[in-house]
Coordinates of C-alpha atoms and ligand atoms in Angstrom, one line a residue:
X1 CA 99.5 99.9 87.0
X2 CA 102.0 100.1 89.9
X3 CA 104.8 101.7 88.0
X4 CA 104.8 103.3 84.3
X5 CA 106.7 106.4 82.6
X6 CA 104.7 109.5 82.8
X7 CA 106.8 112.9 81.0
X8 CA 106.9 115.1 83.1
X9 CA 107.7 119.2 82.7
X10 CA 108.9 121.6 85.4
X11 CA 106.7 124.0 86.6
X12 CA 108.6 125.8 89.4
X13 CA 111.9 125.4 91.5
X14 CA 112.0 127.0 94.6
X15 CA 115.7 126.9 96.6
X16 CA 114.0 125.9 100.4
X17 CA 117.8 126.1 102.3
X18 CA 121.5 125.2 101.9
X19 CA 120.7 121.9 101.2
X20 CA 117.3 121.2 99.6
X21 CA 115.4 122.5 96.5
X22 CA 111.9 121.6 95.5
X23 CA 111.2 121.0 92.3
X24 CA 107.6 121.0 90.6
X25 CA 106.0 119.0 87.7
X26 CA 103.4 119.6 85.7
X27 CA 102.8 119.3 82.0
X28 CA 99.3 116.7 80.3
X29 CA 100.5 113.2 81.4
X30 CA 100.7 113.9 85.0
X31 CA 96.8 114.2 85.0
X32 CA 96.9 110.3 85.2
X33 CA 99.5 110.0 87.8
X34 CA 98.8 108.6 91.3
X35 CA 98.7 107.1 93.6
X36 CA 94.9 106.7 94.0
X37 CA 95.0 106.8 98.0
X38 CA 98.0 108.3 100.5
X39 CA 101.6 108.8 99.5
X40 CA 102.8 107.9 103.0
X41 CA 106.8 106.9 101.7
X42 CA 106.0 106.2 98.0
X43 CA 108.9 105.8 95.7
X44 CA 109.4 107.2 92.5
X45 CA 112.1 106.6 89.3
X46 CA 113.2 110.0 87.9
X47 CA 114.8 109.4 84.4
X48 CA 117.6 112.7 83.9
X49 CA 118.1 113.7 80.4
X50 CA 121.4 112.0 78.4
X51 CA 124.3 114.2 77.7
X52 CA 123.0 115.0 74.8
X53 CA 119.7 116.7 76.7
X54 CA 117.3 113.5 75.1
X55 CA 114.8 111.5 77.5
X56 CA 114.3 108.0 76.5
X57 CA 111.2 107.1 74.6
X58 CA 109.4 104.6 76.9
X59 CA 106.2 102.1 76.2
X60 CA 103.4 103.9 78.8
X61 CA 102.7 100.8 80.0
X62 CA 104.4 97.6 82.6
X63 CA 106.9 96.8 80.2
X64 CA 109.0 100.1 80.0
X65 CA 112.0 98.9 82.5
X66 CA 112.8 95.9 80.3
X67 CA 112.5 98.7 77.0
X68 CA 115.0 100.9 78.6
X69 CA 117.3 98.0 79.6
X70 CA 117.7 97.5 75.9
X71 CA 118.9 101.2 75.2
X72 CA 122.9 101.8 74.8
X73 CA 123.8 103.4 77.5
X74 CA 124.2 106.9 76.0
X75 CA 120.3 107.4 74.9
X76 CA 119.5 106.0 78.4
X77 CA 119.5 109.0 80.5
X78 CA 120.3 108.3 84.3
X79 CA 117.6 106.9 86.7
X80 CA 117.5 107.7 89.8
X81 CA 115.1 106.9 93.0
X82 CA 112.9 109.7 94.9
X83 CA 110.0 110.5 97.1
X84 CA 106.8 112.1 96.5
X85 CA 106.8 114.9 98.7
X86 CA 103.5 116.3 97.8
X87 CA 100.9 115.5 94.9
X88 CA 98.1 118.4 94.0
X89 CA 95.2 118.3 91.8
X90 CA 93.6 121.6 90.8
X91 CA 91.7 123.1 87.9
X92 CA 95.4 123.5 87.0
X93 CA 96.1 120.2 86.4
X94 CA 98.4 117.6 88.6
X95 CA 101.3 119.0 90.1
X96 CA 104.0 116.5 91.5
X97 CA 106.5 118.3 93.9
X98 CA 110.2 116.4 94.6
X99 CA 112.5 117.6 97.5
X100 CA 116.5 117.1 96.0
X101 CA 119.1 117.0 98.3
X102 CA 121.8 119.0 97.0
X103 CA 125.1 117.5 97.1
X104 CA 127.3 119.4 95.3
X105 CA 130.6 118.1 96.8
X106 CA 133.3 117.8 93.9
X107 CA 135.8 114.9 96.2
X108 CA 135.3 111.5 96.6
X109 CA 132.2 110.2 98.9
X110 CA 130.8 114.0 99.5
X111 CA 130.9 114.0 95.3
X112 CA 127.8 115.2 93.4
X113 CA 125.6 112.8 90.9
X114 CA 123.7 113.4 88.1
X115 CA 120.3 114.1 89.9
X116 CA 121.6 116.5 92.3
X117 CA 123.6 118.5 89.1
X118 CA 120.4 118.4 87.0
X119 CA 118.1 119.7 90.0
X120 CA 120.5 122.4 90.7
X121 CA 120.3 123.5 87.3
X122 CA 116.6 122.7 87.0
X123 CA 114.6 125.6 85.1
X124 CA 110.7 125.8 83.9
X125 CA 109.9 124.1 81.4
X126 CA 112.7 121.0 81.6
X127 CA 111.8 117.7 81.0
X128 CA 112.5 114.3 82.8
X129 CA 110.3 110.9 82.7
X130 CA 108.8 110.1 86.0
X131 CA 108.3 106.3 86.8
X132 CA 105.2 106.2 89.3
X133 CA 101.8 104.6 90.2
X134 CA 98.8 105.4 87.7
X135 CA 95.8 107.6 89.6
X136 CA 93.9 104.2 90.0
X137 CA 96.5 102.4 91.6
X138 CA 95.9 101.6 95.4
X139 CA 97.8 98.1 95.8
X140 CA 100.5 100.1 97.9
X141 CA 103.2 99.0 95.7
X142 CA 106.6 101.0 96.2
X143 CA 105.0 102.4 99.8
X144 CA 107.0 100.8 102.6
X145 CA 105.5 102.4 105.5
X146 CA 103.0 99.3 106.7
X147 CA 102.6 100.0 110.3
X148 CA 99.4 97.7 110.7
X149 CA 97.3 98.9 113.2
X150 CA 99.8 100.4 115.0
X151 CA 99.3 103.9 116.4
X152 CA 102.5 105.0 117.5
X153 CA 105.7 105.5 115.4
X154 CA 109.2 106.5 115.7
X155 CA 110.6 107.5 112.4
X156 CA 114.3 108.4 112.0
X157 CA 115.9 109.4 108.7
X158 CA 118.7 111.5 107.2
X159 CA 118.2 114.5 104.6
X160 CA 117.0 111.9 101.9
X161 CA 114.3 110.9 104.0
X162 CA 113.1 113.9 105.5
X163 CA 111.0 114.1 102.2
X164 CA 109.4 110.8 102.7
X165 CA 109.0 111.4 106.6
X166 CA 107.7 115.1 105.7
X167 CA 104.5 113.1 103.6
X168 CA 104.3 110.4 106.0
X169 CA 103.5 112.6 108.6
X170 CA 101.1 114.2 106.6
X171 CA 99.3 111.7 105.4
X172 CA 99.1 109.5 109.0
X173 CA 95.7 109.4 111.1
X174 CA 95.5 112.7 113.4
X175 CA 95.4 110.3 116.2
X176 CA 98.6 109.5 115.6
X177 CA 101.6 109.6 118.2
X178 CA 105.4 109.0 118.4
X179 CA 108.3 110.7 117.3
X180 CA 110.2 111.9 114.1
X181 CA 113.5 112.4 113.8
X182 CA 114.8 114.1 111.0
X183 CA 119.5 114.8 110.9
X184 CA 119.8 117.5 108.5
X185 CA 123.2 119.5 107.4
X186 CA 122.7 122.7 108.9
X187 CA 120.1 124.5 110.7
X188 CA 119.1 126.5 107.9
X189 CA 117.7 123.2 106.4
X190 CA 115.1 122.9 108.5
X191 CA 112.1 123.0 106.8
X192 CA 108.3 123.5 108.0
X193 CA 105.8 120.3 107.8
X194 CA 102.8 118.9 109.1
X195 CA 102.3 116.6 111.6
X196 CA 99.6 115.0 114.1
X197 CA 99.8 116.9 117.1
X198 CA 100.7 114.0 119.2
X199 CA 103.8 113.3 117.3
X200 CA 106.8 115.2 118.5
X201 CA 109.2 116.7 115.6
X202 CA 112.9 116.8 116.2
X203 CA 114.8 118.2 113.6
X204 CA 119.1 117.4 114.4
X205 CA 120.7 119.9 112.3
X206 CA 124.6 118.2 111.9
X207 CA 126.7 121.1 112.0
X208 CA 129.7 119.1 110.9
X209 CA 129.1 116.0 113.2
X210 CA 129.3 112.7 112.3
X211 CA 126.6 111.2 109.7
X212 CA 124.1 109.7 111.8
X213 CA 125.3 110.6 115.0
X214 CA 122.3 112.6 116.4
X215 CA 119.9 110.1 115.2
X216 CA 121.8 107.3 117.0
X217 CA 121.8 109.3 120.0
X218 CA 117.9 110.3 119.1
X219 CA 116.9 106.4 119.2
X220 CA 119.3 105.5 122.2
X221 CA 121.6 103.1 120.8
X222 CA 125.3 103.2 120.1
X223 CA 126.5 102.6 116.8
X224 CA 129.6 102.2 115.1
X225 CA 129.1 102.9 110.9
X226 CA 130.1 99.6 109.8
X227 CA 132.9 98.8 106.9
X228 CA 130.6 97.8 104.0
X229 CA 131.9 96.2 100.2
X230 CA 130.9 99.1 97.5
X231 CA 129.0 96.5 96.1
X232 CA 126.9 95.3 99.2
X233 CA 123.6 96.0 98.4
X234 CA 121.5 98.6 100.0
X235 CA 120.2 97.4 103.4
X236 CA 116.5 96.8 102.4
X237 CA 114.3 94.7 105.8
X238 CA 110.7 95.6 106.0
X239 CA 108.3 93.6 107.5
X240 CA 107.5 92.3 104.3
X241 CA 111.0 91.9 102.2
X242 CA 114.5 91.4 103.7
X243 CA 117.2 92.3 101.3
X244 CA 119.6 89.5 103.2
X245 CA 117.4 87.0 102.8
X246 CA 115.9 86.8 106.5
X247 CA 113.3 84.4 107.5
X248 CA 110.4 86.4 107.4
X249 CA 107.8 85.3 110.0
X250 CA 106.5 88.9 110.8
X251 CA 102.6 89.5 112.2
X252 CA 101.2 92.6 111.3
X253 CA 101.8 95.1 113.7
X254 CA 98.8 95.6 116.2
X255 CA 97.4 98.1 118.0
X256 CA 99.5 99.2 121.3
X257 CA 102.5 97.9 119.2
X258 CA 105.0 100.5 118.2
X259 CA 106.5 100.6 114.5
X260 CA 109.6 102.2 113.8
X261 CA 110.4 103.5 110.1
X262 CA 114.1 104.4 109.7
X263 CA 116.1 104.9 106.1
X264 CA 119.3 107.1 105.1
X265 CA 122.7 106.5 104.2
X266 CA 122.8 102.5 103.9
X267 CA 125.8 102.2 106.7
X268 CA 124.2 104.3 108.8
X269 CA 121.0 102.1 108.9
X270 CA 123.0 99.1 109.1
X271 CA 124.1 100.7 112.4
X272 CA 120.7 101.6 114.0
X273 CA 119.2 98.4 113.3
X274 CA 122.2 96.6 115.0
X275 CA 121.1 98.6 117.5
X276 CA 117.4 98.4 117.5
X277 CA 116.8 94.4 116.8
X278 CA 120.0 93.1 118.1
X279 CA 120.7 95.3 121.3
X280 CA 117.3 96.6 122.2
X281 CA 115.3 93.5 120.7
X282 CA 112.9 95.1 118.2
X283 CA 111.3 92.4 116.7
X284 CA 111.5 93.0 112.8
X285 CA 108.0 93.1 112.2
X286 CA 108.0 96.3 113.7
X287 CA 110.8 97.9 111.8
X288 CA 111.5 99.4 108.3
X289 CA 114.6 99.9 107.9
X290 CA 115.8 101.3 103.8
X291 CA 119.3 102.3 102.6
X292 CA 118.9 105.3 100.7
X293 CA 122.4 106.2 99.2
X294 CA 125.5 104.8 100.2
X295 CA 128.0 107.2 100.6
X296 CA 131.0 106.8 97.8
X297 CA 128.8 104.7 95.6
X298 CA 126.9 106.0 92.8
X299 CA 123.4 104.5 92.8
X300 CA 122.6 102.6 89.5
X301 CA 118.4 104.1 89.5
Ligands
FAD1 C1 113.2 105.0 98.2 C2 114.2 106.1 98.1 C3 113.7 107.4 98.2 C4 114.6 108.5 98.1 N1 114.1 109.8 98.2 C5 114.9 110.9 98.1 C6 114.4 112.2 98.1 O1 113.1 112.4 98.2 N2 115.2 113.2 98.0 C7 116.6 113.0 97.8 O2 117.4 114.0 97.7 N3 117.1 111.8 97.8 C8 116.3 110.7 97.9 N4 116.8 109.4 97.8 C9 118.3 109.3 97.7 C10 118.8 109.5 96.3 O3 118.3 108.5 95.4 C11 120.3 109.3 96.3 O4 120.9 110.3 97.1 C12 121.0 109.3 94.9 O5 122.3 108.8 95.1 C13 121.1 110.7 94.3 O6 121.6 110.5 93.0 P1 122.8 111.4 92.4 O7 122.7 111.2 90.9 O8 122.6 112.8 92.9 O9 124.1 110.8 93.0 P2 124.8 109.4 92.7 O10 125.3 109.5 91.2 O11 123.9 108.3 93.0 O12 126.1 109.4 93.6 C14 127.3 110.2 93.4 C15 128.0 110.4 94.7 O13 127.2 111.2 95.5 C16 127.1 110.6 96.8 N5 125.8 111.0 97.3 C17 124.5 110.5 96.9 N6 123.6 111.1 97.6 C18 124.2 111.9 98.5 C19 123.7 112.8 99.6 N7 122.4 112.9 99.8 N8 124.6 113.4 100.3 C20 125.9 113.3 100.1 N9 126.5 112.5 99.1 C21 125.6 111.8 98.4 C22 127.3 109.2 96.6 O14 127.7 108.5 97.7 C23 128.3 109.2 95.4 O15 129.6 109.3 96.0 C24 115.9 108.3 97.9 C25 116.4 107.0 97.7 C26 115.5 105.9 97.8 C27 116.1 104.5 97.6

């Protein structure tokens, strides 16, 4: 099944830097979670507890999403959407580890959420409902990254991505080459991975600059953050969905192409792909390009 609840109970929470802590799930119905081949960008729901510290009760099956629909808002909990950072299977059991950005801002755009509170105050044995793939599933539903037969990459992403970017480089080809660039906070958030050898890691720690800057300046293109309605939706243009509605004609990539794979806050995005497609004329087929948060907006899971 591509997406069904699995409870899920924390295992360990290690504080990696200033602004990321990894949290680790364990606990019997993780043994059937998936996917059944490579993460690469694979989205997750996380369901928070409600005020009142209760998880939903969900069907375990396709139909849980129109089940918690139904649910008054208080005995909801919050939903919110992550990235497998790392899935291990041991004598142990299956452990599911999640990298949270911690935004603990209390003003306005830099505010904190629900997700970022609860992970700061995660502890062992919490619990939350995790929304993934089942250990059989291998359609590649909820992975974005589809690159084709392309070979080399540039991937660009803020904090929020650097978890799906961190897997994606794990889990590509070692004949693999390109670039990844990764705009943290602060120096102290960058954070070891693992990549093919032949693609180069740049981590752009912000040190107060603008949001998105250094990765504009990483994928030569000038951009200017543009004004975007609250309610705009979050940029969404793969090769194989466009959240505007574009036509889409796209071939699958092929070798000798390059593939770019970009996501972060939604107006910065918006940004680089203006500059990408528009200025430098990346055809979309070669592009992924995902809002991740917009900045001032809650996200609604
Ligand atoms: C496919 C996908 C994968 C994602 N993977 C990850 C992941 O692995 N790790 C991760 O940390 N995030 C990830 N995100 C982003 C995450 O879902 C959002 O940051 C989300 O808004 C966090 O929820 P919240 O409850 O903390 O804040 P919300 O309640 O959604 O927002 C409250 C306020 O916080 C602001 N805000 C939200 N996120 C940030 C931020 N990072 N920095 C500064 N301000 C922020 C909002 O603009 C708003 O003003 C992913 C998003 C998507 C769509």
């Amino acid at each position: 099944m591509p997406y069904r609840p699995f409870r899920a109970v924390v295992d360990d929470v290690a504080r990696l830097s200033p602004s990321f802590i990894r949290v680790t799930f364990g606990g019997a119905e993780l043994a059937g979670f998936g996917p059944a081949g490579l993460a690469f960008d694979q989205r997750i729901k996380l369901i928070f507890p409600t005020s009142a510290g209760e998880l939903p009760d969900l069907p375990a099956d396709g139909n849980w999403y129109e089940h918690w629909r139904t649910l008054p808002e208080h005995d909801r909990g919050v939903m919110r959407t992550y990235s497998i950072r790392d899935v291990e299977r041991d004598a142990r059991g299956t452990r599911l580890s999640v990298d949270f950005v911690l935004h603990l801002g209390t003003d306005g755009a830099d505010s904190s959420g629900p997700a970022a509170t609860w992970a700061h105050g995660a502890r062992s044995g919490d619990e939350l409902v995790v929304i993934g793939p089942d250990r059989d599933e291998d359609s590649g539903s909820g992975i974005e990254f589809s690159p084709g037969a392309t070979r080399e990459f540039r991937l660009f992403g803020d904090e929020t991505a650097a978890p799906a970017i961190a897997r994606i480089l794990g889990d590509l080809p070692a004949g693999s080459v390109g670039e990844a660039a990764i705009e943290v906070p602060t120096a102290e958030d960058v954070l070891p991975l693992t990549a093919p050898a032949g693609v180069r890691v740049r981590w752009l720690p912000r040190d107060g600059a603008a949001h998105g800057s250094l990765l504009a300046t990483a994928a030569g293109v000038v951009t200017q953050t543009p004004a975007e309605p609250d309610d705009a939706p979050l940029l969404w243009e793969t090769p194989l969905y466009s959240s505007s509605g574009e036509r889409l004609d796209a071939a699958p990539g092929r070798d000798g192409d390059v593939y770019y794979w970009i996501a972060g806050e939604s107006g910065m995005v918006t940004g680089m792909r203006r500059g990408l497609v528009k200025t430098h004329g990346i055809p979309r087929s070669r592009v992924s390009f995902m809002g991740y948060w917009k900045r001032g907006v809650a996200m609604r899971g």
